[in-house]
């Protein structure tokens, strides 16, 4: 199967080729056709499966076929749980809309809101946002969601885990009741199915992989080790394997900071990302990713 066989227009096919992709992933093969048909979709797809392009490509095609003249209202809203994911989705939108007359913007907290407000004033077709900053700017009157045609809830399971249910309900009340809804989640848990019933209308169910399975591209190994020896083992694995980019998850913010210091003592460059870090520090850390330590 090819991207062309999925019904994508040439402008999108050209952008896909520019990104070096030739064959659509399973989630893209299953999600793109029903989205292009204007159907609501509930998709189970994990990070690393190509899910972002799975909703971005058809979303852009739908918008490009129905251009809005003059001042551009927000016509597609993509809601994400974290700043980093919002930026990632926005980057995808920018790449794939390269040959289309569409504008995109991303808004999230932790940074100065003024540049974001300026972008919104210039008109935006696709808005990628985290719930807090979106509601904040709407409350201030800097944006309107009354023209939204497509609503995407990305990583819905993480949204619920992070306590965004009330924010999602608030945002739903701000967008038109007649719209296309796309909901992506790593699992179809009871909570996700319950949320889907309040958002989606007769959705098409799409599963790229069986529920609660890991991405095939990831090779897994388990080391049983005493707690006090974990850091030394990590250092040895990094040094012996000559690993260049590593993600390490810790239970607490203090643990992340402490582990960073120990890795630095072993002459391994490391930076921590957690809620106590400024957005600037988090963005810088991602840009120079070597050994990255997250809090679970």
JSON list of N, CA, C and O in Angstrom, two decimals, residues 213-254:
[
{"chain": "A", "resi": 213, "resn": "UNK", "atom": "N", "xyz": [0.00, -3.81, 24.12]},
{"chain": "A", "resi": 213, "resn": "UNK", "atom": "CA", "xyz": [1.22, -4.42, 23.61]},
{"chain": "A", "resi": 213, "resn": "UNK", "atom": "C", "xyz": [2.25, -3.33, 23.37]},
{"chain": "A", "resi": 213, "resn": "UNK", "atom": "O", "xyz": [1.92, -2.16, 23.24]},
{"chain": "A", "resi": 214, "resn": "UNK", "atom": "N", "xyz": [3.52, -3.72, 23.32]},
{"chain": "A", "resi": 214, "resn": "UNK", "atom": "CA", "xyz": [4.58, -2.75, 23.12]},
{"chain": "A", "resi": 214, "resn": "UNK", "atom": "C", "xyz": [4.88, -2.59, 21.64]},
{"chain": "A", "resi": 214, "resn": "UNK", "atom": "O", "xyz": [4.56, -3.45, 20.83]},
{"chain": "A", "resi": 215, "resn": "UNK", "atom": "N", "xyz": [5.51, -1.47, 21.29]},
{"chain": "A", "resi": 215, "resn": "UNK", "atom": "CA", "xyz": [5.89, -1.22, 19.92]},
{"chain": "A", "resi": 215, "resn": "UNK", "atom": "C", "xyz": [6.95, -2.24, 19.50]},
{"chain": "A", "resi": 215, "resn": "UNK", "atom": "O", "xyz": [7.92, -2.47, 20.21]},
{"chain": "A", "resi": 216, "resn": "UNK", "atom": "N", "xyz": [6.76, -2.87, 18.32]},
{"chain": "A", "resi": 216, "resn": "UNK", "atom": "CA", "xyz": [7.65, -3.93, 17.89]},
{"chain": "A", "resi": 216, "resn": "UNK", "atom": "C", "xyz": [9.09, -3.46, 17.71]},
{"chain": "A", "resi": 216, "resn": "UNK", "atom": "O", "xyz": [10.03, -4.24, 17.83]},
{"chain": "A", "resi": 217, "resn": "UNK", "atom": "N", "xyz": [9.27, -2.17, 17.40]},
{"chain": "A", "resi": 217, "resn": "UNK", "atom": "CA", "xyz": [10.62, -1.67, 17.15]},
{"chain": "A", "resi": 217, "resn": "UNK", "atom": "C", "xyz": [11.46, -1.57, 18.42]},
{"chain": "A", "resi": 217, "resn": "UNK", "atom": "O", "xyz": [12.66, -1.35, 18.36]},
{"chain": "A", "resi": 218, "resn": "UNK", "atom": "N", "xyz": [10.82, -1.76, 19.57]},
{"chain": "A", "resi": 218, "resn": "UNK", "atom": "CA", "xyz": [11.54, -1.62, 20.83]},
{"chain": "A", "resi": 218, "resn": "UNK", "atom": "C", "xyz": [11.98, -2.99, 21.33]},
{"chain": "A", "resi": 218, "resn": "UNK", "atom": "O", "xyz": [11.16, -3.89, 21.54]},
{"chain": "A", "resi": 219, "resn": "UNK", "atom": "N", "xyz": [13.30, -3.16, 21.52]},
{"chain": "A", "resi": 219, "resn": "UNK", "atom": "CA", "xyz": [13.85, -4.38, 22.11]},
{"chain": "A", "resi": 219, "resn": "UNK", "atom": "C", "xyz": [13.94, -4.17, 23.62]},
{"chain": "A", "resi": 219, "resn": "UNK", "atom": "O", "xyz": [14.44, -3.14, 24.08]},
{"chain": "A", "resi": 220, "resn": "UNK", "atom": "N", "xyz": [13.45, -5.13, 24.40]},
{"chain": "A", "resi": 220, "resn": "UNK", "atom": "CA", "xyz": [13.39, -4.95, 25.84]},
{"chain": "A", "resi": 220, "resn": "UNK", "atom": "C", "xyz": [14.28, -5.95, 26.57]},
{"chain": "A", "resi": 220, "resn": "UNK", "atom": "O", "xyz": [14.38, -7.12, 26.18]},
{"chain": "A", "resi": 221, "resn": "UNK", "atom": "N", "xyz": [14.93, -5.46, 27.62]},
{"chain": "A", "resi": 221, "resn": "UNK", "atom": "CA", "xyz": [15.74, -6.30, 28.50]},
{"chain": "A", "resi": 221, "resn": "UNK", "atom": "C", "xyz": [15.46, -5.90, 29.94]},
{"chain": "A", "resi": 221, "resn": "UNK", "atom": "O", "xyz": [15.21, -4.73, 30.23]},
{"chain": "A", "resi": 222, "resn": "UNK", "atom": "N", "xyz": [15.49, -6.86, 30.82]},
{"chain": "A", "resi": 222, "resn": "UNK", "atom": "CA", "xyz": [15.24, -6.60, 32.24]},
{"chain": "A", "resi": 222, "resn": "UNK", "atom": "C", "xyz": [16.46, -7.03, 33.04]},
{"chain": "A", "resi": 222, "resn": "UNK", "atom": "O", "xyz": [17.01, -8.12, 32.84]},
{"chain": "A", "resi": 223, "resn": "UNK", "atom": "N", "xyz": [16.91, -6.16, 33.95]},
{"chain": "A", "resi": 223, "resn": "UNK", "atom": "CA", "xyz": [18.02, -6.46, 34.84]},
{"chain": "A", "resi": 223, "resn": "UNK", "atom": "C", "xyz": [17.51, -6.43, 36.28]},
{"chain": "A", "resi": 223, "resn": "UNK", "atom": "O", "xyz": [17.01, -5.39, 36.73]},
{"chain": "A", "resi": 224, "resn": "UNK", "atom": "N", "xyz": [17.59, -7.53, 36.97]},
{"chain": "A", "resi": 224, "resn": "UNK", "atom": "CA", "xyz": [17.20, -7.56, 38.39]},
{"chain": "A", "resi": 224, "resn": "UNK", "atom": "C", "xyz": [18.41, -7.14, 39.21]},
{"chain": "A", "resi": 224, "resn": "UNK", "atom": "O", "xyz": [19.44, -7.83, 39.21]},
{"chain": "A", "resi": 225, "resn": "UNK", "atom": "N", "xyz": [18.28, -6.03, 39.92]},
{"chain": "A", "resi": 225, "resn": "UNK", "atom": "CA", "xyz": [19.42, -5.48, 40.63]},
{"chain": "A", "resi": 225, "resn": "UNK", "atom": "C", "xyz": [18.95, -4.80, 41.91]},
{"chain": "A", "resi": 225, "resn": "UNK", "atom": "O", "xyz": [17.84, -4.25, 41.96]},
{"chain": "A", "resi": 226, "resn": "UNK", "atom": "N", "xyz": [19.77, -4.85, 42.93]},
{"chain": "A", "resi": 226, "resn": "UNK", "atom": "CA", "xyz": [19.45, -4.18, 44.20]},
{"chain": "A", "resi": 226, "resn": "UNK", "atom": "C", "xyz": [19.37, -2.67, 43.98]},
{"chain": "A", "resi": 226, "resn": "UNK", "atom": "O", "xyz": [20.07, -2.11, 43.13]},
{"chain": "A", "resi": 227, "resn": "UNK", "atom": "N", "xyz": [18.50, -2.03, 44.75]},
{"chain": "A", "resi": 227, "resn": "UNK", "atom": "CA", "xyz": [18.25, -0.60, 44.58]},
{"chain": "A", "resi": 227, "resn": "UNK", "atom": "C", "xyz": [19.52, 0.22, 44.63]},
{"chain": "A", "resi": 227, "resn": "UNK", "atom": "O", "xyz": [19.73, 1.13, 43.82]},
{"chain": "A", "resi": 228, "resn": "UNK", "atom": "N", "xyz": [20.41, -0.11, 45.57]},
{"chain": "A", "resi": 228, "resn": "UNK", "atom": "CA", "xyz": [21.62, 0.70, 45.74]},
{"chain": "A", "resi": 228, "resn": "UNK", "atom": "C", "xyz": [22.63, 0.52, 44.61]},
{"chain": "A", "resi": 228, "resn": "UNK", "atom": "O", "xyz": [23.60, 1.27, 44.50]},
{"chain": "A", "resi": 229, "resn": "UNK", "atom": "N", "xyz": [22.39, -0.47, 43.76]},
{"chain": "A", "resi": 229, "resn": "UNK", "atom": "CA", "xyz": [23.32, -0.72, 42.66]},
{"chain": "A", "resi": 229, "resn": "UNK", "atom": "C", "xyz": [22.80, -0.25, 41.30]},
{"chain": "A", "resi": 229, "resn": "UNK", "atom": "O", "xyz": [23.47, -0.40, 40.27]},
{"chain": "A", "resi": 230, "resn": "UNK", "atom": "N", "xyz": [21.60, 0.33, 41.30]},
{"chain": "A", "resi": 230, "resn": "UNK", "atom": "CA", "xyz": [20.98, 0.74, 40.04]},
{"chain": "A", "resi": 230, "resn": "UNK", "atom": "C", "xyz": [21.81, 1.78, 39.29]},
{"chain": "A", "resi": 230, "resn": "UNK", "atom": "O", "xyz": [22.01, 1.68, 38.07]},
{"chain": "A", "resi": 231, "resn": "UNK", "atom": "N", "xyz": [22.29, 2.78, 40.01]},
{"chain": "A", "resi": 231, "resn": "UNK", "atom": "CA", "xyz": [23.03, 3.86, 39.35]},
{"chain": "A", "resi": 231, "resn": "UNK", "atom": "C", "xyz": [24.32, 3.34, 38.73]},
{"chain": "A", "resi": 231, "resn": "UNK", "atom": "O", "xyz": [24.65, 3.68, 37.59]},
{"chain": "A", "resi": 232, "resn": "UNK", "atom": "N", "xyz": [25.05, 2.52, 39.47]},
{"chain": "A", "resi": 232, "resn": "UNK", "atom": "CA", "xyz": [26.30, 1.98, 38.94]},
{"chain": "A", "resi": 232, "resn": "UNK", "atom": "C", "xyz": [26.05, 1.11, 37.70]},
{"chain": "A", "resi": 232, "resn": "UNK", "atom": "O", "xyz": [26.84, 1.14, 36.74]},
{"chain": "A", "resi": 233, "resn": "UNK", "atom": "N", "xyz": [24.96, 0.35, 37.72]},
{"chain": "A", "resi": 233, "resn": "UNK", "atom": "CA", "xyz": [24.64, -0.47, 36.56]},
{"chain": "A", "resi": 233, "resn": "UNK", "atom": "C", "xyz": [24.30, 0.41, 35.37]},
{"chain": "A", "resi": 233, "resn": "UNK", "atom": "O", "xyz": [24.74, 0.15, 34.24]},
{"chain": "A", "resi": 234, "resn": "UNK", "atom": "N", "xyz": [23.54, 1.46, 35.61]},
{"chain": "A", "resi": 234, "resn": "UNK", "atom": "CA", "xyz": [23.18, 2.38, 34.53]},
{"chain": "A", "resi": 234, "resn": "UNK", "atom": "C", "xyz": [24.43, 2.99, 33.90]},
{"chain": "A", "resi": 234, "resn": "UNK", "atom": "O", "xyz": [24.56, 3.05, 32.67]},
{"chain": "A", "resi": 235, "resn": "UNK", "atom": "N", "xyz": [25.33, 3.43, 34.74]},
{"chain": "A", "resi": 235, "resn": "UNK", "atom": "CA", "xyz": [26.58, 4.03, 34.25]},
{"chain": "A", "resi": 235, "resn": "UNK", "atom": "C", "xyz": [27.37, 3.02, 33.41]},
{"chain": "A", "resi": 235, "resn": "UNK", "atom": "O", "xyz": [27.87, 3.33, 32.33]},
{"chain": "A", "resi": 236, "resn": "UNK", "atom": "N", "xyz": [27.44, 1.79, 33.90]},
{"chain": "A", "resi": 236, "resn": "UNK", "atom": "CA", "xyz": [28.18, 0.75, 33.17]},
{"chain": "A", "resi": 236, "resn": "UNK", "atom": "C", "xyz": [27.54, 0.45, 31.81]},
{"chain": "A", "resi": 236, "resn": "UNK", "atom": "O", "xyz": [28.24, 0.32, 30.79]},
{"chain": "A", "resi": 237, "resn": "UNK", "atom": "N", "xyz": [26.21, 0.36, 31.79]},
{"chain": "A", "resi": 237, "resn": "UNK", "atom": "CA", "xyz": [25.51, 0.08, 30.55]},
{"chain": "A", "resi": 237, "resn": "UNK", "atom": "C", "xyz": [25.74, 1.19, 29.52]},
{"chain": "A", "resi": 237, "resn": "UNK", "atom": "O", "xyz": [25.97, 0.93, 28.33]},
{"chain": "A", "resi": 238, "resn": "UNK", "atom": "N", "xyz": [25.68, 2.43, 29.98]},
{"chain": "A", "resi": 238, "resn": "UNK", "atom": "CA", "xyz": [25.88, 3.57, 29.09]},
{"chain": "A", "resi": 238, "resn": "UNK", "atom": "C", "xyz": [27.31, 3.59, 28.54]},
{"chain": "A", "resi": 238, "resn": "UNK", "atom": "O", "xyz": [27.53, 3.79, 27.34]},
{"chain": "A", "resi": 239, "resn": "UNK", "atom": "N", "xyz": [28.26, 3.37, 29.44]},
{"chain": "A", "resi": 239, "resn": "UNK", "atom": "CA", "xyz": [29.66, 3.43, 29.02]},
{"chain": "A", "resi": 239, "resn": "UNK", "atom": "C", "xyz": [30.05, 2.24, 28.14]},
{"chain": "A", "resi": 239, "resn": "UNK", "atom": "O", "xyz": [30.66, 2.41, 27.08]},
{"chain": "A", "resi": 240, "resn": "UNK", "atom": "N", "xyz": [29.66, 1.04, 28.57]},
{"chain": "A", "resi": 240, "resn": "UNK", "atom": "CA", "xyz": [30.02, -0.15, 27.79]},
{"chain": "A", "resi": 240, "resn": "UNK", "atom": "C", "xyz": [29.32, -0.17, 26.43]},
{"chain": "A", "resi": 240, "resn": "UNK", "atom": "O", "xyz": [29.90, -0.60, 25.42]},
{"chain": "A", "resi": 241, "resn": "UNK", "atom": "N", "xyz": [28.07, 0.27, 26.41]},
{"chain": "A", "resi": 241, "resn": "UNK", "atom": "CA", "xyz": [27.32, 0.27, 25.16]},
{"chain": "A", "resi": 241, "resn": "UNK", "atom": "C", "xyz": [27.58, 1.48, 24.30]},
{"chain": "A", "resi": 241, "resn": "UNK", "atom": "O", "xyz": [27.10, 1.55, 23.16]},
{"chain": "A", "resi": 242, "resn": "UNK", "atom": "N", "xyz": [28.33, 2.45, 24.84]},
{"chain": "A", "resi": 242, "resn": "UNK", "atom": "CA", "xyz": [28.60, 3.71, 24.14]},
{"chain": "A", "resi": 242, "resn": "UNK", "atom": "C", "xyz": [27.31, 4.34, 23.63]},
{"chain": "A", "resi": 242, "resn": "UNK", "atom": "O", "xyz": [27.21, 4.82, 22.51]},
{"chain": "A", "resi": 243, "resn": "UNK", "atom": "N", "xyz": [26.30, 4.32, 24.50]},
{"chain": "A", "resi": 243, "resn": "UNK", "atom": "CA", "xyz": [25.01, 4.88, 24.15]},
{"chain": "A", "resi": 243, "resn": "UNK", "atom": "C", "xyz": [25.11, 6.41, 24.03]},
{"chain": "A", "resi": 243, "resn": "UNK", "atom": "O", "xyz": [25.69, 7.06, 24.90]},
{"chain": "A", "resi": 244, "resn": "UNK", "atom": "N", "xyz": [24.52, 6.94, 22.99]},
{"chain": "A", "resi": 244, "resn": "UNK", "atom": "CA", "xyz": [24.61, 8.38, 22.74]},
{"chain": "A", "resi": 244, "resn": "UNK", "atom": "C", "xyz": [23.35, 9.14, 23.17]},
{"chain": "A", "resi": 244, "resn": "UNK", "atom": "O", "xyz": [23.43, 10.30, 23.55]},
{"chain": "A", "resi": 245, "resn": "UNK", "atom": "N", "xyz": [22.20, 8.48, 23.12]},
{"chain": "A", "resi": 245, "resn": "UNK", "atom": "CA", "xyz": [20.96, 9.12, 23.53]},
{"chain": "A", "resi": 245, "resn": "UNK", "atom": "C", "xyz": [20.16, 8.15, 24.39]},
{"chain": "A", "resi": 245, "resn": "UNK", "atom": "O", "xyz": [19.83, 7.05, 23.95]},
{"chain": "A", "resi": 246, "resn": "UNK", "atom": "N", "xyz": [19.86, 8.57, 25.60]},
{"chain": "A", "resi": 246, "resn": "UNK", "atom": "CA", "xyz": [19.22, 7.67, 26.57]},
{"chain": "A", "resi": 246, "resn": "UNK", "atom": "C", "xyz": [18.11, 8.42, 27.31]},
{"chain": "A", "resi": 246, "resn": "UNK", "atom": "O", "xyz": [18.30, 9.57, 27.72]},
{"chain": "A", "resi": 247, "resn": "UNK", "atom": "N", "xyz": [16.97, 7.78, 27.49]},
{"chain": "A", "resi": 247, "resn": "UNK", "atom": "CA", "xyz": [15.90, 8.31, 28.34]},
{"chain": "A", "resi": 247, "resn": "UNK", "atom": "C", "xyz": [15.85, 7.48, 29.61]},
{"chain": "A", "resi": 247, "resn": "UNK", "atom": "O", "xyz": [15.76, 6.25, 29.55]},
{"chain": "A", "resi": 248, "resn": "UNK", "atom": "N", "xyz": [15.88, 8.13, 30.76]},
{"chain": "A", "resi": 248, "resn": "UNK", "atom": "CA", "xyz": [15.81, 7.45, 32.04]},
{"chain": "A", "resi": 248, "resn": "UNK", "atom": "C", "xyz": [14.62, 8.02, 32.81]},
{"chain": "A", "resi": 248, "resn": "UNK", "atom": "O", "xyz": [14.50, 9.24, 32.95]},
{"chain": "A", "resi": 249, "resn": "UNK", "atom": "N", "xyz": [13.76, 7.14, 33.31]},
{"chain": "A", "resi": 249, "resn": "UNK", "atom": "CA", "xyz": [12.59, 7.60, 34.07]},
{"chain": "A", "resi": 249, "resn": "UNK", "atom": "C", "xyz": [12.79, 7.31, 35.55]},
{"chain": "A", "resi": 249, "resn": "UNK", "atom": "O", "xyz": [13.20, 6.21, 35.93]},
{"chain": "A", "resi": 250, "resn": "UNK", "atom": "N", "xyz": [12.51, 8.31, 36.38]},
{"chain": "A", "resi": 250, "resn": "UNK", "atom": "CA", "xyz": [12.63, 8.16, 37.83]},
{"chain": "A", "resi": 250, "resn": "UNK", "atom": "C", "xyz": [11.27, 8.40, 38.47]},
{"chain": "A", "resi": 250, "resn": "UNK", "atom": "O", "xyz": [10.36, 8.94, 37.85]},
{"chain": "A", "resi": 251, "resn": "UNK", "atom": "N", "xyz": [11.15, 8.02, 39.74]},
{"chain": "A", "resi": 251, "resn": "UNK", "atom": "CA", "xyz": [9.87, 8.15, 40.44]},
{"chain": "A", "resi": 251, "resn": "UNK", "atom": "C", "xyz": [9.62, 9.57, 40.94]},
{"chain": "A", "resi": 251, "resn": "UNK", "atom": "O", "xyz": [8.48, 10.02, 41.02]},
{"chain": "A", "resi": 252, "resn": "UNK", "atom": "N", "xyz": [10.69, 10.29, 41.32]},
{"chain": "A", "resi": 252, "resn": "UNK", "atom": "CA", "xyz": [10.53, 11.61, 41.91]},
{"chain": "A", "resi": 252, "resn": "UNK", "atom": "C", "xyz": [11.43, 12.66, 41.24]},
{"chain": "A", "resi": 252, "resn": "UNK", "atom": "O", "xyz": [12.40, 12.32, 40.56]},
{"chain": "A", "resi": 253, "resn": "UNK", "atom": "N", "xyz": [11.10, 13.92, 41.43]},
{"chain": "A", "resi": 253, "resn": "UNK", "atom": "CA", "xyz": [11.92, 15.01, 40.92]},
{"chain": "A", "resi": 253, "resn": "UNK", "atom": "C", "xyz": [13.29, 15.01, 41.58]},
{"chain": "A", "resi": 253, "resn": "UNK", "atom": "O", "xyz": [14.32, 15.22, 40.93]},
{"chain": "A", "resi": 254, "resn": "UNK", "atom": "N", "xyz": [13.30, 14.79, 42.89]},
{"chain": "A", "resi": 254, "resn": "UNK", "atom": "CA", "xyz": [14.57, 14.74, 43.62]},
{"chain": "A", "resi": 254, "resn": "UNK", "atom": "C", "xyz": [15.45, 13.61, 43.09]},
{"chain": "A", "resi": 254, "resn": "UNK", "atom": "O", "xyz": [16.67, 13.77, 42.92]}
]
